[in-house]
């Protein structure tokens, strides 16, 4: 690898490597007269390793600082994944969220669009000769671990063609790392980095008739096979197998087996409609977008707008093309916010501008995706994790090439390469799901505003319960508020009844008060649908020994294990650890183990027992992805939503998943079982989050032709969040909550950063947390309020002890200085530091 000393060299490149390291690095392009575009992915030496990175700018004259500047080793083929606008946006993200630029760029690309450097072990020529000699029975050679018949590492490398990722080597039996070092010293293997290139364009299977004259080989009784063979023979280029029906696919297998048809996999151009053909799915979840086209093929017409909708559409339409502006679309549940989005986006597309729509969890809102595809047809690309990686990559590439003008996805879609961006919509902008909680800890909602500002676009933040930050921005004049105070259909918001459980306790089942039980029974008699909301999954939330009081906890996390009856196991909802339900107490060997607490699985069981004739389903993380071998329409996200739409389900029990924008016309009753547990969490956002959840789930009732009713069971009927939901009084709740935040100097009146440290050894993390806090105080003095270090509310997760340091200030620059000071502290090797800017959770 060549190096040179430079001074004012125009071939210098500024590169951000895809490693968790700060800053960018200067490299030299050794090719004469070459110009590497900004955004290109390159392969570069980095210390003893070879890694990938992105060109983010030109190196300044003398950028080597008199030091030897290393040359890039390779330019990754293909179109640069980033343009200069996106590079600039990612620089802003890295600066604000105190994250390495290379990590931000890596997070911004879909899987398959970036090359990666994988640490690998390769068999040398000497190693091959040694293995061949061993197999031929020649004199035994020795490895530092001693003589033997074979070495597992050399044998595995030979079987794999000569190279394996180092992770695979470390999984081999025995002391792999010690043997690997010895083999490398003897020259039998070498350890380096292999660059895995970008994933090639997606391919799709085509069925091609081998010989059209061979139809005579098919029995006349096999009419289906003959018809399909004729269909394939009529298309010389073959037929995309995904366009075949389920029955035809069965016939196709028979034809392939007989040699009458062959299957060819073909690369599909970005603009090809077959690249977007939706694959069939029994779950009914959102499929990929329609095929790419610069001309939308709408299949539904805009709905007639009521006066409030019309006013909002006019205001947003007038802002299009006039530069950056942010609007908060405050519309009560069922007020028709989606129709406003659709009509404004249609105006933007008519003007040649692109659109980006963010939703909290795309897999939970198939109705929204379906409405967009129905309105805009082939002009929509859906980006979400439920799609195969190749389909997500194909959608991303179509957006980058301008073949599709609308992107619809969850928070990571904020980086989607929409061309000539004109409008960004953030639906349910209050939802905490927009906050990334690991890696680069960005907030998709906030980045939507920043990206709109940089693109001169209009940002629309829609919600029935806007976040306090967004509301405060409207008061301060930074955002403009647009109100939709009435439902799109002539129906009022549902009535809300509060049941004080101190005076009206639940019945013998520990679940329903008399009033809620009677309401559910009446709803069943009237053939109307009910939703029962409990924001905790599982059957029992605590397993307690009646003998000694021991609570069965996760061995890796400082939380109790939750019993899941259908799986017959105890599950940790933080690390995923599962265990069999013990027969005796792990502490005292007593058999007196009792399952306490209530989760949605228990609620489902009790409701089935209480109302045996009701058709009951459950919607939570456990059932959303489940497949029921019985074929019932009660498990799996798609069947559950379809069952609610068709009326095949009478009672739906669910967690907050039931609040995510679903529109079930038959639901007239919503019962809230235990909201108190969320209200009293040690989190300054607990009241706001409770109000938003309750108001959102209440809004599921009465969206059809019949009025809705909501019953909330609580031990704290006078809590501000409960009292405000009773009258749907968002303004009253916000006024009271903002005053509390003002007095406590919490957001939106101050900015916050939390420093989270963790390690396997609690003593180490406690020591380093104290050192970090001291360094921060020394760096910023009184400009930043420093709280901690203190043990996190959940003190251990995944076997790692956790400490937190909270920083608060009105001065963003001072907080950035504090975060940099924290990162500069030398820590023990196992102590990890995460900087969370604008945290949404204390836990």
Coordinates of C-alpha atoms in Angstrom, one line a residue, residues 284-286 333-335 337-338 359-369 371 427-428 431 487 529 531 533 618-621 624 636-638 640-642 644-645 652-667 670 695-704:
X284 CA -51.7 -10.1 5.4
X285 CA -48.9 -7.7 6.4
X286 CA -47.8 -4.9 4.3
X333 CA -58.8 10.8 16.5
X334 CA -60.8 10.1 13.4
X335 CA -60.6 13.7 12.1
X337 CA -55.5 13.6 9.0
X338 CA -54.5 11.0 6.5
X359 CA -45.0 6.4 10.7
X360 CA -44.2 4.9 14.1
X361 CA -44.2 1.3 13.1
X362 CA -45.0 0.6 9.4
X363 CA -45.8 -3.1 10.1
X364 CA -48.6 -2.0 12.4
X365 CA -50.3 0.3 9.9
X366 CA -51.1 -1.7 6.8
X367 CA -54.2 0.4 6.4
X368 CA -52.2 3.5 5.9
X369 CA -49.8 1.8 3.4
X371 CA -54.4 3.9 1.3
X427 CA -47.8 10.7 11.4
X428 CA -48.4 10.2 15.2
X431 CA -44.9 8.4 19.4
X487 CA -64.2 13.8 13.2
X529 CA -67.0 -5.0 18.9
X531 CA -61.2 -3.5 22.6
X533 CA -56.4 -2.4 26.6
X618 CA -55.1 -10.9 21.3
X619 CA -52.8 -8.3 19.6
X620 CA -49.4 -7.9 21.2
X621 CA -45.8 -8.7 20.3
X624 CA -48.4 -10.2 15.9
X636 CA -50.8 -13.2 13.2
X637 CA -51.0 -9.4 12.6
X638 CA -52.8 -9.7 9.2
X640 CA -56.2 -10.3 13.4
X641 CA -56.6 -6.9 11.6
X642 CA -58.7 -8.6 8.9
X644 CA -61.5 -7.0 13.2
X645 CA -62.4 -5.3 9.9
X652 CA -59.7 -7.8 21.0
X653 CA -57.3 -7.8 23.9
X654 CA -54.2 -5.8 23.3
X655 CA -51.2 -3.7 24.3
X656 CA -50.4 -0.3 22.8
X657 CA -50.3 -2.0 19.4
X658 CA -54.1 -1.6 19.3
X659 CA -53.6 2.2 19.5
X660 CA -51.5 2.6 16.3
X661 CA -53.9 4.2 13.9
X662 CA -56.2 1.3 13.3
X663 CA -59.7 2.2 12.1
X664 CA -62.2 -0.5 13.1
X665 CA -65.7 0.7 12.3
X666 CA -67.4 -1.9 14.4
X667 CA -65.7 -1.0 17.7
X670 CA -63.0 0.4 24.7
X695 CA -56.6 9.2 24.4
X696 CA -55.3 7.2 21.4
X697 CA -56.9 4.0 22.5
X698 CA -60.1 5.8 23.4
X699 CA -60.2 7.1 19.9
X700 CA -60.6 3.6 18.5
X701 CA -64.3 3.6 19.7
X702 CA -67.2 5.1 17.7
X703 CA -65.4 5.5 14.4
X704 CA -68.3 4.0 12.4

